Short mmCIF file of N, CA, C and O in Angstrom, two decimals:
data_model
loop_
_atom_site.label_atom_id
_atom_site.label_comp_id
_atom_site.label_asym_id
_atom_site.label_seq_id
_atom_site.Cartn_x
_atom_site.Cartn_y
_atom_site.Cartn_z
N MET A 1 -25.71 -31.70 46.35
CA MET A 1 -25.22 -32.48 47.71
C MET A 1 -26.37 -33.21 48.54
O MET A 1 -27.42 -32.52 48.62
N THR A 2 -26.05 -34.23 49.07
CA THR A 2 -26.99 -35.09 49.81
C THR A 2 -26.78 -34.90 51.16
O THR A 2 -25.96 -35.10 51.74
N TYR A 3 -27.55 -34.71 52.08
CA TYR A 3 -27.84 -34.78 53.49
C TYR A 3 -27.30 -36.18 53.96
O TYR A 3 -28.05 -37.21 53.73
N ARG A 4 -26.21 -36.27 54.72
CA ARG A 4 -25.88 -37.39 55.49
C ARG A 4 -25.71 -37.80 56.58
O ARG A 4 -25.64 -38.55 57.13
N GLY A 5 -26.50 -36.62 57.50
CA GLY A 5 -26.69 -36.90 58.90
C GLY A 5 -26.29 -36.01 59.68
O GLY A 5 -25.40 -35.06 59.11
N GLN A 6 -26.15 -35.72 61.11
CA GLN A 6 -25.77 -34.92 61.81
C GLN A 6 -24.90 -35.97 63.00
O GLN A 6 -25.31 -36.86 63.50
N ARG A 7 -23.72 -35.44 63.23
CA ARG A 7 -22.64 -36.33 64.13
C ARG A 7 -22.20 -35.20 65.37
O ARG A 7 -22.23 -34.10 64.60
N GLU A 8 -21.98 -35.73 66.37
CA GLU A 8 -21.27 -34.89 67.50
C GLU A 8 -19.77 -34.92 67.16
O GLU A 8 -18.92 -35.91 66.95
N ALA A 9 -19.06 -33.81 66.97
CA ALA A 9 -17.71 -33.88 66.67
C ALA A 9 -16.69 -34.20 68.02
O ALA A 9 -17.28 -34.12 69.12
N ASP A 10 -15.57 -34.56 68.06
CA ASP A 10 -14.45 -34.37 69.24
C ASP A 10 -14.72 -33.26 70.31
O ASP A 10 -14.57 -33.47 71.23
N ASN A 11 -14.98 -32.07 69.72
CA ASN A 11 -14.86 -30.84 70.71
C ASN A 11 -16.29 -30.90 71.59
O ASN A 11 -16.66 -29.67 72.07
N GLY A 12 -17.14 -31.56 70.98
CA GLY A 12 -18.68 -31.64 71.71
C GLY A 12 -19.65 -30.63 70.78
O GLY A 12 -20.63 -30.65 70.85
N LYS A 13 -19.06 -30.26 69.82
CA LYS A 13 -19.97 -29.55 68.97
C LYS A 13 -20.74 -30.43 67.64
O LYS A 13 -20.28 -31.42 67.54
N SER A 14 -21.96 -30.22 67.40
CA SER A 14 -22.68 -30.76 66.38
C SER A 14 -21.72 -30.46 64.86
O SER A 14 -21.74 -29.14 64.68
N ARG A 15 -21.87 -31.38 63.93
CA ARG A 15 -21.38 -31.20 62.99
C ARG A 15 -22.15 -31.83 61.72
O ARG A 15 -22.88 -33.00 61.84
N VAL A 16 -22.81 -30.83 60.84
CA VAL A 16 -23.90 -31.69 59.79
C VAL A 16 -22.77 -32.12 58.51
O VAL A 16 -22.29 -31.17 57.86
N HIS A 17 -23.20 -32.96 58.01
CA HIS A 17 -22.55 -33.97 56.82
C HIS A 17 -23.11 -34.08 55.57
O HIS A 17 -24.41 -34.32 55.61
N PHE A 18 -22.37 -33.33 54.30
CA PHE A 18 -23.32 -33.72 53.40
C PHE A 18 -22.38 -34.58 52.24
O PHE A 18 -20.63 -34.23 52.34
N GLU A 19 -22.90 -34.79 50.95
CA GLU A 19 -21.89 -35.77 50.07
C GLU A 19 -22.49 -35.32 48.63
O GLU A 19 -23.85 -35.55 48.58
N GLY A 20 -21.32 -35.11 48.05
CA GLY A 20 -21.67 -35.10 46.67
C GLY A 20 -21.60 -36.47 45.98
O GLY A 20 -20.21 -36.88 46.08
N ARG A 21 -21.94 -36.91 45.00
CA ARG A 21 -21.94 -38.18 44.40
C ARG A 21 -20.66 -37.73 43.33
O ARG A 21 -21.03 -36.90 42.53
N LEU A 22 -20.15 -38.89 42.95
CA LEU A 22 -18.71 -38.61 42.09
C LEU A 22 -19.45 -38.08 40.80
O LEU A 22 -18.68 -37.10 40.03
N LEU A 23 -20.44 -38.63 40.14
CA LEU A 23 -21.07 -38.29 38.90
C LEU A 23 -21.70 -36.76 38.82
O LEU A 23 -21.45 -36.14 38.05
N GLN A 24 -22.38 -36.43 40.03
CA GLN A 24 -22.36 -35.11 40.37
C GLN A 24 -21.49 -34.00 39.84
O GLN A 24 -21.22 -32.99 39.78
N CYS A 25 -20.26 -34.36 40.97
CA CYS A 25 -18.82 -33.80 40.73
C CYS A 25 -18.17 -33.70 39.32
O CYS A 25 -17.74 -32.86 39.13
N ARG A 26 -18.33 -34.63 38.82
CA ARG A 26 -17.67 -34.87 37.63
C ARG A 26 -17.78 -33.98 36.24
O ARG A 26 -17.01 -33.50 35.73
N HIS A 27 -19.05 -33.16 36.41
CA HIS A 27 -19.22 -32.07 35.27
C HIS A 27 -19.56 -30.81 36.10
O HIS A 27 -19.94 -29.98 35.31
N CYS A 28 -19.49 -30.96 37.33
CA CYS A 28 -19.44 -29.42 38.12
C CYS A 28 -18.55 -28.72 37.65
O CYS A 28 -17.35 -28.52 38.07
N PRO A 29 -18.96 -27.00 37.30
CA PRO A 29 -18.17 -26.23 36.82
C PRO A 29 -17.21 -25.63 38.14
O PRO A 29 -16.17 -25.20 38.32
N LYS A 30 -17.74 -25.84 39.10
CA LYS A 30 -16.90 -25.34 40.55
C LYS A 30 -16.09 -26.69 41.15
O LYS A 30 -15.70 -26.24 42.58
N LYS A 31 -15.70 -27.62 40.87
CA LYS A 31 -15.11 -28.66 41.38
C LYS A 31 -13.93 -28.36 41.44
O LYS A 31 -13.26 -28.71 42.48
N TYR A 32 -13.36 -27.37 40.68
CA TYR A 32 -11.67 -26.95 40.98
C TYR A 32 -11.69 -26.22 42.27
O TYR A 32 -10.54 -26.06 42.96
N ARG A 33 -12.59 -25.10 42.46
CA ARG A 33 -12.70 -24.73 43.97
C ARG A 33 -13.00 -25.44 44.80
O ARG A 33 -12.66 -25.20 45.98
N CYS A 34 -14.10 -26.75 44.73
CA CYS A 34 -14.73 -27.17 45.84
C CYS A 34 -13.63 -28.50 46.28
O CYS A 34 -13.58 -28.65 47.70
N MET A 35 -12.96 -29.13 45.29
CA MET A 35 -12.65 -30.43 45.61
C MET A 35 -10.82 -30.12 45.64
O MET A 35 -10.47 -28.99 44.88
N GLN A 36 -10.36 -30.96 46.57
CA GLN A 36 -8.89 -30.59 46.71
C GLN A 36 -8.09 -31.51 45.30
O GLN A 36 -7.14 -31.12 45.18
N ASN A 37 -8.48 -32.20 45.07
CA ASN A 37 -7.97 -33.32 43.56
C ASN A 37 -9.15 -33.42 42.82
O ASN A 37 -9.69 -34.16 42.86
N PRO A 38 -9.59 -32.35 41.98
CA PRO A 38 -10.75 -31.94 41.21
C PRO A 38 -10.37 -33.27 40.07
O PRO A 38 -11.47 -33.79 39.63
N SER A 39 -9.70 -33.85 39.70
CA SER A 39 -9.18 -34.74 38.40
C SER A 39 -9.69 -35.81 39.05
O SER A 39 -9.87 -36.99 38.39
N SER A 40 -9.91 -36.31 40.28
CA SER A 40 -10.50 -37.87 40.81
C SER A 40 -11.99 -38.05 40.43
O SER A 40 -12.43 -39.00 40.39
N ALA A 41 -12.50 -36.84 40.13
CA ALA A 41 -13.83 -37.08 39.49
C ALA A 41 -13.79 -37.30 38.28
O ALA A 41 -15.14 -37.81 37.94
N ASP A 42 -12.74 -37.52 37.58
CA ASP A 42 -12.81 -37.94 36.07
C ASP A 42 -12.60 -39.10 35.96
O ASP A 42 -13.04 -39.76 34.91
N HIS A 43 -12.17 -40.20 36.62
CA HIS A 43 -12.32 -41.68 36.68
C HIS A 43 -13.12 -42.27 37.86
O HIS A 43 -13.28 -41.93 38.95
N ARG A 44 -13.46 -43.56 37.62
CA ARG A 44 -14.21 -44.46 38.40
C ARG A 44 -13.54 -44.72 39.81
O ARG A 44 -14.52 -44.66 40.99
N ASN A 45 -12.36 -44.54 40.00
CA ASN A 45 -11.56 -44.72 41.22
C ASN A 45 -11.93 -43.32 41.98
O ASN A 45 -11.67 -43.12 43.60
N GLY A 46 -12.26 -42.26 41.75
CA GLY A 46 -12.18 -41.25 42.53
C GLY A 46 -13.54 -41.18 43.47
O GLY A 46 -14.53 -42.22 43.34
N ALA A 47 -13.72 -40.23 44.22
CA ALA A 47 -14.81 -40.14 45.40
C ALA A 47 -15.36 -38.63 44.94
O ALA A 47 -14.67 -38.11 44.59
N GLY A 48 -16.80 -38.51 45.41
CA GLY A 48 -17.61 -37.49 45.39
C GLY A 48 -17.06 -36.49 46.42
O GLY A 48 -16.02 -36.75 47.55
N ARG A 49 -17.21 -35.29 46.29
CA ARG A 49 -17.11 -34.05 47.35
C ARG A 49 -17.83 -34.52 48.60
O ARG A 49 -19.18 -34.88 48.86
N GLN A 50 -17.01 -34.47 49.99
CA GLN A 50 -17.65 -34.57 51.28
C GLN A 50 -17.60 -33.45 51.92
O GLN A 50 -16.31 -32.92 51.83
N VAL A 51 -18.75 -32.66 52.36
CA VAL A 51 -18.50 -31.39 53.23
C VAL A 51 -19.06 -31.55 54.53
O VAL A 51 -20.33 -32.22 54.77
N SER A 52 -18.70 -30.90 55.65
CA SER A 52 -19.28 -30.89 56.97
C SER A 52 -19.40 -29.25 57.55
O SER A 52 -18.10 -29.22 57.18
N PHE A 53 -20.35 -28.97 58.07
CA PHE A 53 -20.43 -28.05 59.19
C PHE A 53 -20.72 -27.64 60.12
O PHE A 53 -21.12 -28.69 60.84
N ILE A 54 -19.76 -27.11 61.16
CA ILE A 54 -20.10 -26.90 62.40
C ILE A 54 -21.33 -26.03 62.89
O ILE A 54 -21.47 -24.99 62.04
N ILE A 55 -22.32 -26.71 63.50
CA ILE A 55 -23.84 -25.80 63.98
C ILE A 55 -23.27 -25.20 65.02
O ILE A 55 -23.01 -25.32 66.00
N ASP A 56 -23.62 -23.65 65.01
CA ASP A 56 -23.59 -22.85 65.63
C ASP A 56 -24.60 -21.85 66.67
O ASP A 56 -25.67 -21.78 65.88
N ASN A 57 -24.74 -22.53 67.84
CA ASN A 57 -26.15 -22.38 68.48
C ASN A 57 -25.83 -21.39 69.16
O ASN A 57 -26.30 -21.15 70.12
N ASN A 58 -25.33 -20.16 68.55
CA ASN A 58 -25.37 -18.55 69.36
C ASN A 58 -26.60 -18.04 69.14
O ASN A 58 -26.39 -16.60 69.26
N ARG A 59 -27.67 -18.44 68.95
CA ARG A 59 -28.63 -17.53 68.38
C ARG A 59 -29.40 -17.39 69.67
O ARG A 59 -29.50 -18.02 70.68
N LEU A 60 -30.22 -16.34 69.51
CA LEU A 60 -31.56 -16.01 71.00
C LEU A 60 -32.29 -17.03 70.63
O LEU A 60 -32.62 -17.28 69.91
N PRO A 61 -32.79 -17.43 71.79
CA PRO A 61 -33.98 -18.15 71.82
C PRO A 61 -35.25 -17.47 71.23
O PRO A 61 -35.30 -16.40 70.85
N ASN A 62 -35.89 -18.50 70.40
CA ASN A 62 -37.33 -17.80 69.53
C ASN A 62 -38.54 -18.37 70.57
O ASN A 62 -38.20 -18.96 71.50
N TYR A 63 -39.51 -18.15 69.67
CA TYR A 63 -41.03 -18.68 70.17
C TYR A 63 -40.67 -20.30 70.35
O TYR A 63 -41.53 -20.76 71.31
N THR A 64 -40.21 -20.94 69.25
CA THR A 64 -40.52 -22.30 69.41
C THR A 64 -39.43 -22.69 70.46
O THR A 64 -40.11 -23.82 71.28
N ASP A 65 -38.41 -22.08 70.96
CA ASP A 65 -37.66 -22.65 71.92
C ASP A 65 -38.36 -22.50 73.13
O ASP A 65 -38.38 -23.20 74.25
N TRP A 66 -39.23 -21.32 73.08
CA TRP A 66 -39.86 -20.92 74.59
C TRP A 66 -41.09 -21.88 74.83
O TRP A 66 -41.18 -22.39 75.98
N MET A 67 -41.71 -22.16 73.64
CA MET A 67 -42.80 -23.38 73.58
C MET A 67 -42.35 -24.66 74.16
O MET A 67 -43.20 -25.29 74.81
N LYS A 68 -41.30 -25.01 73.68
CA LYS A 68 -40.61 -26.44 73.94
C LYS A 68 -40.64 -26.16 75.61
O LYS A 68 -40.82 -27.29 76.12
N HIS A 69 -39.88 -25.06 75.51
CA HIS A 69 -39.42 -25.28 77.36
C HIS A 69 -40.78 -25.47 78.30
O HIS A 69 -40.88 -25.95 79.11
N ARG A 70 -41.97 -24.64 77.66
CA ARG A 70 -42.89 -24.66 78.41
C ARG A 70 -43.88 -25.97 78.21
O ARG A 70 -44.43 -26.34 79.62
N VAL A 71 -43.64 -26.98 77.15
CA VAL A 71 -44.58 -27.89 76.96
C VAL A 71 -43.64 -29.12 78.11
O VAL A 71 -44.24 -29.62 78.48
N ASP A 72 -42.44 -29.16 77.94
CA ASP A 72 -41.41 -30.02 78.72
C ASP A 72 -41.67 -29.50 80.25
O ASP A 72 -41.02 -30.41 80.93
N SER A 73 -42.23 -28.62 80.56
CA SER A 73 -42.23 -28.34 82.08
C SER A 73 -43.18 -29.26 82.70
O SER A 73 -44.32 -29.81 82.21
N PRO A 74 -43.33 -29.85 84.27
CA PRO A 74 -44.38 -30.51 84.44
C PRO A 74 -45.61 -30.10 84.59
O PRO A 74 -46.59 -30.84 84.21
N LYS A 75 -45.76 -28.71 84.70
CA LYS A 75 -47.10 -28.01 84.51
C LYS A 75 -47.64 -27.99 83.03
O LYS A 75 -48.85 -28.60 82.83
N GLY A 76 -46.70 -28.07 82.02
CA GLY A 76 -47.08 -27.94 80.81
C GLY A 76 -47.07 -29.71 80.24
O GLY A 76 -48.23 -29.94 79.52
N LYS A 77 -46.64 -30.61 80.75
CA LYS A 77 -46.95 -31.95 80.58
C LYS A 77 -48.08 -32.47 81.22
O LYS A 77 -49.24 -33.13 80.66
N GLU A 78 -48.93 -31.64 82.47
CA GLU A 78 -49.99 -31.88 82.87
C GLU A 78 -51.23 -31.80 82.11
O GLU A 78 -52.34 -32.02 81.74
N ILE A 79 -51.01 -30.08 81.49
CA ILE A 79 -51.93 -29.35 80.44
C ILE A 79 -51.92 -30.32 79.37
O ILE A 79 -52.99 -30.73 79.17
N TYR A 80 -50.77 -30.24 78.65
CA TYR A 80 -50.82 -31.09 77.41
C TYR A 80 -51.37 -32.46 76.90
O TYR A 80 -51.50 -33.23 76.18
N SER A 81 -51.22 -33.15 78.25
CA SER A 81 -51.51 -34.63 78.65
C SER A 81 -53.19 -34.56 78.43
O SER A 81 -53.51 -35.72 77.83
N HIS A 82 -53.96 -33.38 78.46
CA HIS A 82 -55.21 -33.26 78.36
C HIS A 82 -55.88 -33.24 76.86
O HIS A 82 -56.82 -33.54 76.72
N ARG A 83 -55.09 -32.74 75.94
CA ARG A 83 -54.96 -32.57 74.87
C ARG A 83 -55.39 -33.66 73.97
O ARG A 83 -55.05 -34.47 74.00
N MET A 84 -56.38 -33.73 72.92
CA MET A 84 -56.66 -34.82 71.88
C MET A 84 -55.60 -34.99 71.05
O MET A 84 -55.03 -34.29 70.58
N SER A 85 -55.15 -36.24 70.96
CA SER A 85 -54.11 -36.57 69.85
C SER A 85 -54.73 -36.61 68.59
O SER A 85 -53.63 -36.57 67.58
N VAL A 86 -55.92 -36.81 68.38
CA VAL A 86 -56.67 -36.93 66.95
C VAL A 86 -57.51 -35.76 66.50
O VAL A 86 -58.15 -35.25 67.58
N VAL A 87 -57.91 -35.43 65.55
CA VAL A 87 -58.98 -34.57 65.20
C VAL A 87 -60.26 -35.09 65.16
O VAL A 87 -61.20 -34.38 65.02
N GLU A 88 -60.51 -36.35 65.19
CA GLU A 88 -61.50 -36.67 64.68
C GLU A 88 -62.78 -36.79 65.75
O GLU A 88 -63.92 -36.50 65.48
N PRO A 89 -62.10 -37.00 67.10
CA PRO A 89 -63.56 -36.71 68.05
C PRO A 89 -64.19 -35.31 67.83
O PRO A 89 -65.03 -34.92 68.47
N VAL A 90 -63.19 -34.03 67.57
CA VAL A 90 -63.98 -32.92 67.49
C VAL A 90 -64.78 -33.05 66.58
O VAL A 90 -66.26 -32.61 66.61
N PHE A 91 -64.67 -33.49 65.38
CA PHE A 91 -65.60 -33.64 64.00
C PHE A 91 -66.91 -34.52 64.60
O PHE A 91 -68.19 -34.01 64.27
N GLY A 92 -66.78 -35.62 65.76
CA GLY A 92 -67.43 -36.41 66.38
C GLY A 92 -68.64 -35.27 67.21
O GLY A 92 -69.83 -35.62 66.83
N ASN A 93 -68.01 -34.76 68.15
CA ASN A 93 -68.74 -33.94 69.15
C ASN A 93 -69.72 -32.84 68.10
O ASN A 93 -70.75 -32.91 68.46
N ILE A 94 -69.00 -32.34 67.25
CA ILE A 94 -69.74 -31.18 66.43
C ILE A 94 -70.90 -32.02 65.79
O ILE A 94 -72.03 -31.49 65.52
N GLY A 95 -70.48 -33.17 64.88
CA GLY A 95 -71.80 -33.66 64.34
C GLY A 95 -72.49 -34.54 65.20
O GLY A 95 -73.84 -34.53 64.74
N THR A 96 -72.49 -35.36 66.31
CA THR A 96 -73.28 -35.87 66.93
C THR A 96 -74.13 -35.41 68.02
O THR A 96 -75.23 -35.22 67.94
N THR A 97 -73.12 -34.22 68.90
CA THR A 97 -73.69 -33.61 69.96
C THR A 97 -74.26 -32.68 69.78
O THR A 97 -75.21 -32.31 70.20
N LYS A 98 -73.76 -31.72 69.03
CA LYS A 98 -74.13 -30.43 68.21
C LYS A 98 -75.14 -30.67 67.04
O LYS A 98 -75.71 -29.62 66.61
N ARG A 99 -75.43 -31.83 66.54
CA ARG A 99 -76.12 -32.23 65.72
C ARG A 99 -75.83 -31.34 64.34
O ARG A 99 -76.97 -31.23 63.73
N LEU A 100 -74.57 -31.43 63.85
CA LEU A 100 -74.54 -30.64 62.73
C LEU A 100 -74.15 -31.75 61.76
O LEU A 100 -72.86 -32.04 61.56
N SER A 101 -75.08 -32.34 60.87
CA SER A 101 -74.87 -33.36 59.79
C SER A 101 -75.08 -32.72 58.56
O SER A 101 -74.52 -33.10 57.76
N ARG A 102 -75.49 -31.24 58.60
CA ARG A 102 -75.69 -30.73 57.13
C ARG A 102 -75.88 -29.03 57.46
O ARG A 102 -76.38 -28.71 58.60
N PHE A 103 -75.08 -28.54 56.86
CA PHE A 103 -75.36 -26.67 56.92
C PHE A 103 -76.70 -26.42 56.47
O PHE A 103 -77.41 -26.54 55.34
N SER A 104 -77.08 -25.80 57.35
CA SER A 104 -78.67 -25.01 57.08
C SER A 104 -78.55 -23.73 56.16
O SER A 104 -79.76 -23.16 55.47
N LEU A 105 -77.27 -23.24 56.01
CA LEU A 105 -76.94 -22.08 54.84
C LEU A 105 -76.72 -22.44 53.29
O LEU A 105 -75.75 -23.88 53.48
N ARG A 106 -76.45 -21.71 52.78
CA ARG A 106 -76.13 -21.69 51.28
C ARG A 106 -75.18 -20.74 51.24
O ARG A 106 -75.53 -19.50 51.40
N GLY A 107 -74.12 -20.89 50.25
CA GLY A 107 -73.23 -19.73 49.81
C GLY A 107 -71.85 -20.15 50.76
O GLY A 107 -71.90 -20.38 51.64
N LYS A 108 -70.86 -20.13 50.27
CA LYS A 108 -69.29 -20.19 50.83
C LYS A 108 -69.19 -19.49 51.93
O LYS A 108 -68.96 -19.72 53.10
N LYS A 109 -69.61 -18.20 51.98
CA LYS A 109 -69.37 -17.15 53.23
C LYS A 109 -70.44 -17.69 54.45
O LYS A 109 -69.76 -17.48 55.45
N LYS A 110 -71.45 -17.73 54.12
CA LYS A 110 -72.37 -18.31 55.04
C LYS A 110 -72.03 -19.41 55.74
O LYS A 110 -72.08 -19.64 57.07
N VAL A 111 -71.73 -20.51 54.97
CA VAL A 111 -71.37 -21.91 55.35
C VAL A 111 -70.46 -21.62 56.22
O VAL A 111 -69.89 -22.16 57.17
N GLN A 112 -69.13 -20.96 55.88
CA GLN A 112 -67.75 -20.72 56.88
C GLN A 112 -68.35 -19.86 57.89
O GLN A 112 -67.69 -20.45 59.03
N GLY A 113 -69.10 -19.09 58.25
CA GLY A 113 -69.85 -18.33 58.93
C GLY A 113 -70.19 -19.24 60.23
O GLY A 113 -70.00 -19.46 61.53
N GLN A 114 -71.42 -20.27 59.63
CA GLN A 114 -71.92 -21.16 60.52
C GLN A 114 -71.00 -22.23 61.15
O GLN A 114 -70.87 -22.52 61.97
N TRP A 115 -69.79 -22.55 60.17
CA TRP A 115 -68.84 -23.37 60.68
C TRP A 115 -68.20 -22.69 61.88
O TRP A 115 -67.95 -23.64 62.83
N LYS A 116 -67.75 -21.55 61.73
CA LYS A 116 -66.86 -20.87 62.68
C LYS A 116 -67.47 -20.99 63.74
O LYS A 116 -67.31 -20.59 64.93
N LEU A 117 -69.17 -20.45 63.64
CA LEU A 117 -69.97 -20.68 64.90
C LEU A 117 -69.68 -22.12 65.96
O LEU A 117 -69.88 -21.73 66.90
N TYR A 118 -69.94 -23.25 65.14
CA TYR A 118 -70.12 -23.96 65.85
C TYR A 118 -68.63 -24.68 66.39
O TYR A 118 -68.36 -25.35 67.47
N CYS A 119 -67.58 -24.33 65.54
CA CYS A 119 -66.04 -24.13 66.35
C CYS A 119 -65.83 -23.37 67.61
O CYS A 119 -65.30 -23.95 68.69
N MET A 120 -66.48 -22.32 67.18
CA MET A 120 -66.43 -21.52 68.62
C MET A 120 -67.11 -22.06 69.97
O MET A 120 -66.75 -22.23 70.85
N VAL A 121 -68.41 -22.68 69.60
CA VAL A 121 -69.08 -23.19 70.63
C VAL A 121 -68.21 -24.20 71.22
O VAL A 121 -68.27 -24.62 72.67
N HIS A 122 -67.55 -24.96 70.26
CA HIS A 122 -67.14 -26.23 70.89
C HIS A 122 -65.60 -25.93 71.63
O HIS A 122 -65.42 -26.56 72.72
N ASN A 123 -65.07 -24.80 71.06
CA ASN A 123 -63.95 -24.45 72.05
C ASN A 123 -64.36 -23.71 73.18
O ASN A 123 -63.48 -23.95 74.34
N ILE A 124 -65.40 -22.90 73.59
CA ILE A 124 -66.20 -22.64 74.55
C ILE A 124 -66.46 -23.65 75.74
O ILE A 124 -65.92 -23.42 76.61
N GLU A 125 -66.87 -24.74 75.23
CA GLU A 125 -67.32 -25.85 75.86
C GLU A 125 -65.79 -26.34 76.48
O GLU A 125 -65.70 -26.97 77.80
N LYS A 126 -64.57 -26.80 75.52
CA LYS A 126 -63.57 -27.14 76.11
C LYS A 126 -62.84 -26.11 77.32
O LYS A 126 -61.95 -26.60 78.23
N LEU A 127 -63.34 -24.81 76.87
CA LEU A 127 -62.78 -23.86 77.80
C LEU A 127 -63.53 -23.94 79.55
O LEU A 127 -62.71 -23.81 80.33
N ALA A 128 -64.97 -24.20 79.11
CA ALA A 128 -65.64 -24.39 80.40
C ALA A 128 -65.17 -25.83 81.09
O ALA A 128 -65.33 -25.64 82.32
N ASN A 129 -64.65 -26.79 80.33
CA ASN A 129 -64.48 -28.33 81.04
C ASN A 129 -62.99 -27.88 81.52
O ASN A 129 -62.28 -28.52 82.37
N TYR A 130 -61.95 -27.61 80.76
CA TYR A 130 -60.44 -27.74 80.86
C TYR A 130 -60.13 -26.41 81.30
O TYR A 130 -58.50 -26.41 81.41
N GLY A 131 -60.67 -25.41 81.22
CA GLY A 131 -59.94 -24.03 81.41
C GLY A 131 -59.00 -23.74 82.85
O GLY A 131 -58.00 -23.29 83.24
N HIS A 132 -59.56 -24.30 83.66
CA HIS A 132 -59.04 -24.26 85.31
C HIS A 132 -57.66 -24.85 85.14
O HIS A 132 -56.86 -24.66 85.85
N LEU A 133 -57.42 -25.85 84.47
CA LEU A 133 -55.97 -26.58 84.26
C LEU A 133 -54.84 -25.35 83.86
O LEU A 133 -53.83 -25.44 84.32
N ALA A 134 -55.32 -24.82 82.69
CA ALA A 134 -54.36 -23.58 82.25
C ALA A 134 -54.31 -22.12 82.95
O ALA A 134 -53.39 -21.97 83.27
N ALA A 135 -55.37 -22.38 84.09
CA ALA A 135 -55.51 -20.94 84.77
C ALA A 135 -54.76 -21.19 85.97
O ALA A 135 -53.92 -20.42 86.61
N SER A 136 -54.53 -22.59 86.71
CA SER A 136 -53.61 -22.74 88.07
C SER A 136 -52.16 -22.37 87.56
O SER A 136 -51.84 -22.83 86.80
#
């Protein structure tokens, strides 16, 4: 079945719509339980199965909901407006300002340790420059 979108029903609840193509329904062993008229899948004039479900939003809030609420608040918008939108400036800062053009150590574990140290220095610098925004 193919996802066909989400629409709001008459009662205000959201419905998710799926549709099965006629060729998919034609040889499906479950068409007799699924379709009201299973023989319509056997000829060209028939239509595939269309199914929709009501989305039930009676779940408890999770961490994603909490973070969305936090980011959408006025204070959250102020804090997150200072975040970089791309990653390249981080690598530029580490490469140019911190002068890491080559690793001075050899071996995967040693290089990973050196990279983590540079990243830690970068993050401490960010906290020193912008930490007062998160603390207030």
